[in-house]
Short mmCIF file of C-alpha atoms in Angstrom, two decimals:
data_model
loop_
_atom_site.label_atom_id
_atom_site.label_comp_id
_atom_site.label_asym_id
_atom_site.label_seq_id
_atom_site.Cartn_x
_atom_site.Cartn_y
_atom_site.Cartn_z
CA UNK A 297 87.52 54.53 125.07
CA UNK A 298 88.37 54.94 128.72
CA UNK A 299 87.05 51.38 129.50
CA UNK A 300 89.11 49.90 126.75
CA UNK A 301 92.31 51.71 127.91
CA UNK A 302 91.71 50.34 131.44
CA UNK A 303 91.00 46.86 130.06
CA UNK A 304 94.19 46.81 128.02
CA UNK A 305 96.57 48.84 130.29
CA UNK A 306 95.04 48.95 133.66
CA UNK A 307 96.69 45.83 134.86
CA UNK A 308 100.22 46.98 134.10
CA UNK A 309 99.40 50.38 135.67
CA UNK A 310 98.06 48.66 138.77
CA UNK A 311 100.95 46.26 138.98
CA UNK A 312 103.56 48.99 138.75
CA UNK A 313 101.72 51.16 141.26
CA UNK A 314 101.36 48.31 143.77
CA UNK A 315 105.02 47.45 143.40
CA UNK A 316 106.16 50.92 143.75
CA UNK A 317 103.88 51.24 146.90
CA UNK A 318 105.49 48.06 148.23
CA UNK A 319 109.04 49.29 147.74
CA UNK A 320 108.43 52.83 148.80
CA UNK A 321 105.40 52.98 151.21
CA UNK A 322 104.91 49.63 153.05
CA UNK A 323 108.03 49.97 155.06
CA UNK A 324 107.24 53.59 155.68
CA UNK A 325 103.93 52.78 157.36
CA UNK A 326 105.52 50.41 159.88
CA UNK A 327 109.04 51.75 160.48
CA UNK A 328 109.45 55.05 162.18
CA UNK A 329 112.84 55.74 160.67
CA UNK A 330 111.68 54.99 157.12
CA UNK A 331 112.37 57.54 154.37
CA UNK A 332 108.82 58.67 153.75
CA UNK A 333 108.12 59.37 157.38
CA UNK A 334 111.37 61.21 157.73
CA UNK A 335 110.62 63.42 154.68
CA UNK A 336 107.36 64.27 156.41
CA UNK A 337 109.07 65.02 159.68
CA UNK A 338 111.84 67.03 158.25
CA UNK A 339 110.11 68.94 155.43
CA UNK A 340 106.33 68.71 156.12
CA UNK A 341 103.27 66.97 154.77
CA UNK A 342 103.08 69.10 151.57
CA UNK A 343 106.66 68.06 150.61
CA UNK A 344 105.67 64.41 151.25
CA UNK A 345 102.75 64.70 149.04
CA UNK A 346 104.71 66.10 146.18
CA UNK A 347 107.21 63.38 146.76
CA UNK A 348 104.52 60.69 146.33
CA UNK A 349 103.21 62.52 143.17
CA UNK A 350 106.60 62.65 141.59
CA UNK A 351 107.13 58.91 142.42
CA UNK A 352 103.74 57.95 141.05
CA UNK A 353 104.23 59.55 137.60
CA UNK A 354 107.65 58.13 136.78
CA UNK A 355 107.28 55.23 134.44
CA UNK A 356 110.81 53.87 134.81
CA UNK A 357 110.71 53.73 138.50
CA UNK A 358 107.28 52.00 138.55
CA UNK A 359 108.53 49.60 135.78
CA UNK A 360 111.65 48.53 137.62
CA UNK A 361 109.84 48.17 140.91
CA UNK A 362 107.78 45.35 139.37
CA UNK A 363 111.11 43.54 138.49
CA UNK A 364 112.89 41.34 141.11
CA UNK A 365 116.35 42.76 140.08
CA UNK A 366 119.19 43.03 142.56
CA UNK A 367 119.23 46.86 141.97
CA UNK A 368 115.58 47.02 143.11
CA UNK A 369 116.09 44.81 146.11
CA UNK A 370 119.13 46.98 147.00
CA UNK A 371 116.98 50.16 146.46
CA UNK A 372 114.61 48.95 149.20
CA UNK A 373 117.49 48.74 151.69
CA UNK A 374 119.02 52.08 150.46
CA UNK A 375 115.62 53.72 151.21
CA UNK A 376 115.84 52.55 154.80
CA UNK A 377 119.41 53.92 154.88
CA UNK A 378 118.00 57.22 153.55
CA UNK A 379 115.34 57.25 156.41
CA UNK A 380 117.92 56.67 159.15
CA UNK A 381 120.15 59.36 157.52
CA UNK A 382 117.35 61.99 157.76
CA UNK A 383 116.71 61.07 161.31
CA UNK A 384 120.37 61.29 162.36
CA UNK A 385 121.01 57.55 162.82
CA UNK A 386 124.25 57.85 160.80
CA UNK A 387 125.91 54.49 161.89
CA UNK A 388 122.55 52.57 161.12
CA UNK A 389 122.49 54.20 157.79
CA UNK A 390 126.04 53.08 157.02
CA UNK A 391 125.19 49.51 158.12
CA UNK A 392 122.13 49.44 155.72
CA UNK A 393 124.36 50.50 152.85
CA UNK A 394 126.99 47.91 153.73
CA UNK A 395 124.28 45.21 153.82
CA UNK A 396 122.95 46.41 150.35
CA UNK A 397 126.57 46.47 148.89
CA UNK A 398 127.76 43.04 150.11
CA UNK A 399 124.55 41.19 149.37
CA UNK A 400 122.56 42.84 146.58
CA UNK A 401 124.65 45.23 144.61
CA UNK A 402 128.34 45.81 145.02
CA UNK A 403 128.09 49.18 143.22
CA UNK A 404 126.17 50.69 146.20
CA UNK A 405 129.69 51.18 147.53
CA UNK A 406 129.80 54.23 145.19
CA UNK A 407 126.94 55.66 147.31
CA UNK A 408 128.42 54.47 150.60
CA UNK A 409 131.77 56.16 150.15
CA UNK A 410 130.59 59.71 149.33
CA UNK A 411 128.00 59.48 152.15
CA UNK A 412 130.55 58.10 154.64
CA UNK A 413 132.94 60.94 153.61
CA UNK A 414 130.20 63.50 154.24
CA UNK A 415 129.52 62.10 157.62
CA UNK A 416 133.19 62.37 158.54
CA UNK A 417 133.67 65.88 157.18
CA UNK A 418 130.57 67.11 159.08
CA UNK A 419 131.74 65.23 162.24
CA UNK A 420 128.49 63.20 162.31
CA UNK A 421 130.46 60.08 163.00
CA UNK A 422 133.69 58.94 164.59
CA UNK A 423 136.04 57.37 162.02
CA UNK A 424 137.21 54.47 164.27
CA UNK A 425 133.78 53.66 165.48
CA UNK A 426 132.37 53.71 161.93
CA UNK A 427 135.24 51.51 160.75
CA UNK A 428 134.52 49.00 163.55
CA UNK A 429 130.85 49.04 162.95
CA UNK A 430 130.98 48.61 159.25
CA UNK A 431 133.64 45.88 159.42
CA UNK A 432 131.54 43.79 161.66
CA UNK A 433 128.53 44.23 159.46
CA UNK A 434 130.45 43.45 156.32
CA UNK A 435 131.91 40.20 157.73
CA UNK A 436 128.45 39.08 158.95
CA UNK A 437 126.83 39.94 155.57
CA UNK A 438 129.72 38.26 153.59
CA UNK A 439 129.34 35.13 155.69
CA UNK A 440 125.59 34.99 155.22
CA UNK A 441 125.72 35.58 151.43
CA UNK A 442 128.54 33.11 150.83
CA UNK A 443 126.76 30.46 152.89
CA UNK A 444 123.40 30.86 151.12
CA UNK A 445 124.73 31.37 147.60
CA UNK A 446 127.23 28.63 147.75
CA UNK A 447 124.53 26.07 148.58
CA UNK A 448 122.25 27.42 145.88
CA UNK A 449 125.04 27.47 143.16
CA UNK A 450 126.76 24.35 144.48
CA UNK A 451 130.16 26.05 144.53
CA UNK A 452 132.02 28.40 146.78
CA UNK A 453 130.67 31.85 145.79
CA UNK A 454 130.28 35.38 146.84
CA UNK A 455 128.13 36.74 144.01
CA UNK A 456 128.82 40.50 144.41
CA UNK A 457 132.62 39.92 144.46
CA UNK A 458 132.38 38.19 141.20
CA UNK A 459 130.29 41.04 139.83
CA UNK A 460 132.84 43.66 141.18
CA UNK A 461 135.72 41.62 139.64
CA UNK A 462 134.13 41.28 136.21
CA UNK A 463 132.93 44.91 135.95
CA UNK A 464 135.63 46.88 137.68
CA UNK A 465 138.80 44.80 137.91
CA UNK A 466 138.63 43.09 134.49
CA UNK A 467 136.62 46.00 133.05
CA UNK A 468 134.61 43.66 130.88
CA UNK A 469 131.25 45.29 131.45
CA UNK A 470 131.72 47.15 128.13
CA UNK A 471 131.06 43.66 126.44
CA UNK A 472 127.26 44.41 127.14
CA UNK A 473 127.40 47.70 125.37
CA UNK A 474 128.79 51.25 126.15
CA UNK A 475 127.37 54.77 126.43
CA UNK A 476 129.07 58.20 126.53
CA UNK A 477 130.22 59.48 129.88
CA UNK A 478 127.48 62.02 130.23
CA UNK A 479 124.71 59.56 129.29
CA UNK A 480 123.27 59.31 132.79
CA UNK A 481 122.80 63.22 132.85
CA UNK A 482 121.60 63.59 129.26
CA UNK A 483 119.39 60.58 128.77
CA UNK A 484 118.77 58.30 131.80
CA UNK A 485 117.93 60.80 134.54
CA UNK A 486 115.76 63.01 132.32
CA UNK A 487 113.79 59.99 131.14
CA UNK A 488 113.45 58.60 134.62
CA UNK A 489 112.79 61.85 136.65
CA UNK A 490 110.70 63.64 133.95
CA UNK A 491 109.31 66.80 135.71
CA UNK A 492 111.47 66.25 138.76
CA UNK A 493 114.72 66.66 136.71
CA UNK A 494 114.67 70.39 136.45
CA UNK A 495 112.88 70.82 139.75
CA UNK A 496 115.50 68.87 141.79
CA UNK A 497 118.19 71.28 140.67
CA UNK A 498 115.98 74.21 141.60
CA UNK A 499 115.33 72.62 144.96
CA UNK A 500 119.12 72.72 145.83
CA UNK A 501 119.07 76.43 145.17
CA UNK A 502 115.90 77.18 147.09
CA UNK A 503 116.64 75.16 150.34
CA UNK A 504 120.19 74.87 151.70
CA UNK A 505 119.27 71.75 153.67
CA UNK A 506 119.19 69.80 150.36
CA UNK A 507 122.70 70.29 149.19
CA UNK A 508 124.11 67.77 151.82
CA UNK A 509 121.47 65.23 150.79
CA UNK A 510 121.77 65.67 147.06
CA UNK A 511 125.61 65.77 146.88
CA UNK A 512 126.25 62.07 147.77
CA UNK A 513 123.53 60.91 145.33
CA UNK A 514 124.92 63.13 142.68
CA UNK A 515 128.46 61.85 143.44
CA UNK A 516 127.06 58.29 143.08
CA UNK A 517 125.91 59.07 139.49
CA UNK A 518 129.18 60.81 138.56
CA UNK A 519 131.38 57.98 139.80
CA UNK A 520 129.13 55.49 138.09
CA UNK A 521 129.58 57.42 134.92
CA UNK A 522 133.09 56.31 134.54
CA UNK A 523 131.97 52.67 133.96
CA UNK A 524 131.47 52.31 130.17
CA UNK A 525 128.46 49.99 130.40
CA UNK A 526 125.48 52.03 131.63
CA UNK A 527 121.94 51.21 132.45
CA UNK A 528 119.27 53.30 134.13
CA UNK A 529 118.72 50.62 136.85
CA UNK A 530 122.35 51.02 138.03
CA UNK A 531 121.62 54.40 139.32
CA UNK A 532 118.02 53.97 140.42
CA UNK A 533 118.81 54.23 144.05
CA UNK A 534 119.63 57.94 143.49
CA UNK A 535 116.10 58.73 142.24
CA UNK A 536 114.36 59.08 145.67
CA UNK A 537 116.81 61.82 146.73
CA UNK A 538 116.30 63.68 143.58
CA UNK A 539 112.57 63.41 143.90
CA UNK A 540 112.86 64.72 147.45
CA UNK A 541 114.68 67.85 146.17
CA UNK A 542 112.11 68.26 143.40
CA UNK A 543 109.32 67.92 145.90
CA UNK A 544 110.76 70.75 148.12
CA UNK A 545 111.05 72.98 145.08
CA UNK A 546 107.47 72.08 144.08
CA UNK A 547 106.15 72.92 147.47
CA UNK A 548 108.00 76.21 147.58
CA UNK A 549 106.53 77.18 144.17
CA UNK A 550 103.07 76.08 145.21
CA UNK A 551 103.19 78.16 148.41
CA UNK A 552 104.17 81.24 146.61
CA UNK A 553 101.89 80.81 143.55
CA UNK A 554 99.97 83.94 144.19
CA UNK A 555 103.01 86.11 143.65
CA UNK A 556 103.65 87.30 140.02
CA UNK A 557 106.95 85.47 139.25
CA UNK A 558 106.16 82.45 141.30
CA UNK A 559 102.70 82.25 139.50
CA UNK A 560 104.59 81.92 136.23
CA UNK A 561 106.81 79.13 137.76
CA UNK A 562 103.73 77.37 139.07
CA UNK A 563 102.17 77.27 135.60
CA UNK A 564 105.25 75.78 134.25
CA UNK A 565 105.40 73.18 137.03
CA UNK A 566 101.79 72.21 136.28
CA UNK A 567 102.61 71.90 132.68
CA UNK A 568 105.64 69.69 133.46
CA UNK A 569 103.50 67.47 135.75
CA UNK A 570 100.92 67.01 132.97
CA UNK A 571 103.59 66.28 130.41
CA UNK A 572 105.22 63.68 132.88
CA UNK A 573 101.80 62.02 133.39
CA UNK A 574 101.31 61.84 129.62
CA UNK A 575 104.78 60.46 129.04
CA UNK A 576 104.16 57.80 131.69
CA UNK A 577 100.86 56.69 130.21
CA UNK A 578 102.28 56.48 126.66
CA UNK A 579 105.23 54.48 127.88
CA UNK A 580 103.04 52.16 129.84
CA UNK A 581 100.98 51.53 126.75
CA UNK A 582 104.19 50.95 124.64
CA UNK A 583 105.52 48.57 127.42
CA UNK A 584 102.34 46.52 127.37
CA UNK A 585 102.82 45.98 123.62
CA UNK A 586 106.45 45.28 124.03
CA UNK A 587 106.21 41.72 125.05
CA UNK A 588 104.61 39.90 122.04
CA UNK A 589 106.23 36.60 122.85
CA UNK A 590 104.32 36.15 126.14
CA UNK A 591 101.04 36.75 124.33
CA UNK A 592 102.02 34.29 121.60
CA UNK A 593 102.74 31.51 124.01
CA UNK A 594 99.51 32.20 125.90
CA UNK A 595 97.48 31.97 122.76
CA UNK A 596 99.42 28.89 121.67
CA UNK A 597 98.49 27.24 124.99
CA UNK A 598 94.80 27.99 124.29
CA UNK A 599 94.52 26.77 120.74
CA UNK A 600 97.55 24.50 120.28
CA UNK A 601 96.33 21.32 122.00
CA UNK A 602 96.12 18.18 119.86
CA UNK A 603 93.63 15.18 120.17
CA UNK A 604 96.41 12.62 121.05
CA UNK A 605 97.28 13.90 124.58
CA UNK A 606 99.82 11.13 125.04
CA UNK A 607 102.34 12.84 122.91
CA UNK A 608 104.48 15.65 124.14
CA UNK A 609 104.14 19.08 122.52
CA UNK A 610 107.65 20.40 122.20
CA UNK A 611 107.90 24.24 121.80
CA UNK A 612 111.10 25.83 120.86
CA UNK A 613 111.61 29.43 121.96
CA UNK A 614 114.32 31.40 120.02
CA UNK A 615 116.39 34.10 121.94
CA UNK A 616 114.45 37.07 120.63
CA UNK A 617 111.12 35.48 122.05
CA UNK A 618 112.90 34.60 125.31
CA UNK A 619 113.84 38.32 125.78
CA UNK A 620 110.41 39.65 124.86
CA UNK A 621 107.92 38.26 127.12
CA UNK A 622 108.48 34.55 127.78
CA UNK A 623 109.65 33.32 131.13
CA UNK A 624 109.28 30.20 133.20
CA UNK A 625 106.13 31.58 134.75
CA UNK A 626 104.51 31.35 131.25
CA UNK A 627 105.01 27.60 130.81
CA UNK A 628 102.34 25.07 131.37
CA UNK A 629 102.40 21.41 132.51
CA UNK A 630 102.15 18.20 130.54
CA UNK A 631 101.94 17.71 127.59
CA UNK A 632 103.76 20.98 126.98
CA UNK A 633 107.57 20.92 126.99
CA UNK A 634 109.91 23.74 126.12
CA UNK A 635 113.41 24.24 124.64
CA UNK A 636 115.47 27.43 124.65
CA UNK A 637 118.47 25.86 122.83
CA UNK A 638 120.44 28.66 121.23
CA UNK A 639 122.44 28.85 117.87
CA UNK A 640 120.21 26.57 115.93
CA UNK A 641 120.58 27.44 112.28
CA UNK A 642 117.23 28.12 110.44
CA UNK A 643 117.89 25.17 108.04
CA UNK A 644 118.52 22.86 110.92
CA UNK A 645 114.99 23.23 112.37
CA UNK A 646 113.60 20.96 109.67
CA UNK A 647 115.80 18.11 110.99
CA UNK A 648 114.52 18.61 114.54
CA UNK A 649 111.33 17.19 116.05
CA UNK A 650 109.82 20.32 117.58
CA UNK A 651 106.05 20.61 117.43
CA UNK A 652 105.95 24.42 117.54
CA UNK A 653 108.47 27.15 117.04
CA UNK A 654 108.08 30.64 118.59
CA UNK A 655 110.39 32.62 116.41
CA UNK A 656 111.21 36.06 114.93
CA UNK A 657 111.43 34.71 111.39
CA UNK A 658 108.40 34.59 109.19
CA UNK A 659 109.42 31.47 107.14
CA UNK A 660 111.27 28.42 108.25
CA UNK A 661 111.78 25.24 106.08
CA UNK A 662 109.89 22.27 107.35
CA UNK A 663 107.40 24.40 109.33
CA UNK A 664 104.21 26.37 108.40
CA UNK A 665 103.43 29.69 109.93
CA UNK A 666 100.40 29.30 111.96
CA UNK A 667 99.81 32.78 113.33
CA UNK A 668 101.65 35.90 114.40
CA UNK A 669 101.59 38.45 117.19
CA UNK A 670 102.05 42.19 116.80
CA UNK A 671 104.31 44.22 118.98
CA UNK A 672 105.17 47.87 119.58
CA UNK A 673 106.86 49.49 116.60
CA UNK A 674 106.79 53.23 117.09
CA UNK A 675 104.87 56.17 118.20
CA UNK A 676 103.01 58.23 115.53
CA UNK A 677 101.27 61.61 115.70
CA UNK A 678 97.92 62.22 114.19
CA UNK A 679 95.53 65.12 113.74
CA UNK A 680 92.60 63.66 115.74
CA UNK A 681 92.35 62.34 119.30
CA UNK A 682 94.36 60.87 120.75
CA UNK A 683 97.14 62.92 119.15
CA UNK A 684 99.72 60.14 119.66
CA UNK A 685 99.01 56.50 118.83
CA UNK A 686 101.17 53.37 118.90
CA UNK A 687 102.04 51.65 115.57
CA UNK A 688 102.31 47.79 115.86
CA UNK A 689 103.82 45.42 113.40
CA UNK A 690 104.27 41.59 113.36
CA UNK A 691 107.18 40.67 115.78
CA UNK A 692 106.73 37.05 116.62
CA UNK A 693 105.60 34.08 114.44
CA UNK A 694 104.37 30.74 115.56
CA UNK A 695 105.14 27.85 113.31
CA UNK A 696 104.00 24.35 113.22
CA UNK A 697 105.78 21.11 112.07
CA UNK A 698 104.44 20.17 108.63
CA UNK A 699 105.14 16.45 109.48
CA UNK A 700 102.42 16.49 112.13
CA UNK A 701 99.29 15.73 110.15
CA UNK A 702 96.83 16.52 113.00
CA UNK A 703 98.39 19.81 113.58
CA UNK A 704 98.26 20.71 109.87
CA UNK A 705 94.48 19.88 109.74
CA UNK A 706 93.67 22.37 112.56
CA UNK A 707 92.30 25.69 111.57
CA UNK A 708 94.88 28.31 112.20
CA UNK A 709 94.66 32.15 111.76
CA UNK A 710 97.56 32.16 109.37
CA UNK A 711 100.30 34.63 108.74
CA UNK A 712 99.12 36.34 105.54
#
């Protein structure tokens, strides 16, 4: 069973772990001012170890680290800013945040402002020097991003300004869905931090050094909560600071584990870590089964070739399939051709000359269902081992054009 688990899910676990190692650890081994090294220098090796443990058992952090999203690119820069902050290089930390704001994610300004205000109130920086420093960095970054993106998009463009205008000025982000104002604290952070969620709050109470570190990150989440459209990735740059606070609490509990009350806390902490690990393994398994369209296209490439190789094989990919595992990286060369044309009515497909359809619908006029691919449906408890299993159901159907005689003569698994 263990070998089967590794065969099915080991690649995803490895990919997420390598990606997280790259985002969090690779800069740390080379840059003295990096976050990981400064955690070690300021709080000790044991806190660093717990910090790594919390990071390694958080599924959502590992998942997003394997995605080349602007939020994740920004998080790498923000981590460098955190490192300079812990070392006392306050102006450099501000410059990194300015860089991340202007080039990768404009919403990092919601972290930049509370952090800059804290620096001013603690007299860590001079207002005029900080203004001059950040203004120069901002102008250089704007010039760079406008130059590069205008060439790539073939029009004058500052991408993050357009994002800011759409989300904040026009307040149109709600068109993509909304959540309640407390959603980050009642759903997103508990799911992403897992065991670190209660421990980071305990850490603030146990070590007075943590409040100045946690407060800007907490303010970042509070300010972001006012935006109606909410996603976990928007606030993911706050997770490393919360993990640091949790790591300090875990270290304190572990060091005092032989005392009666702390022994009880240590048992609770160990239980939380095991539960977090279990949740991460289960969500990795569910995630692996959550991209049926990619598996469908891969199988189609393997069994869908026809004898007449001079004809193109046109594959239409519907929006559902495009959002559940198919990207340009899945595509093959000649004779395969792909269409992601949207808003085609089901009855219209019979009039089109597609060879195959990858679609969420089981029956389509003019096409025969050749095979289907299961996807994740829900978690189900059972009395045996393992206590929780994944239920799967047909999610994606592959159809063939009935006008293609050679295609109809091939043996297919079928959809019954």
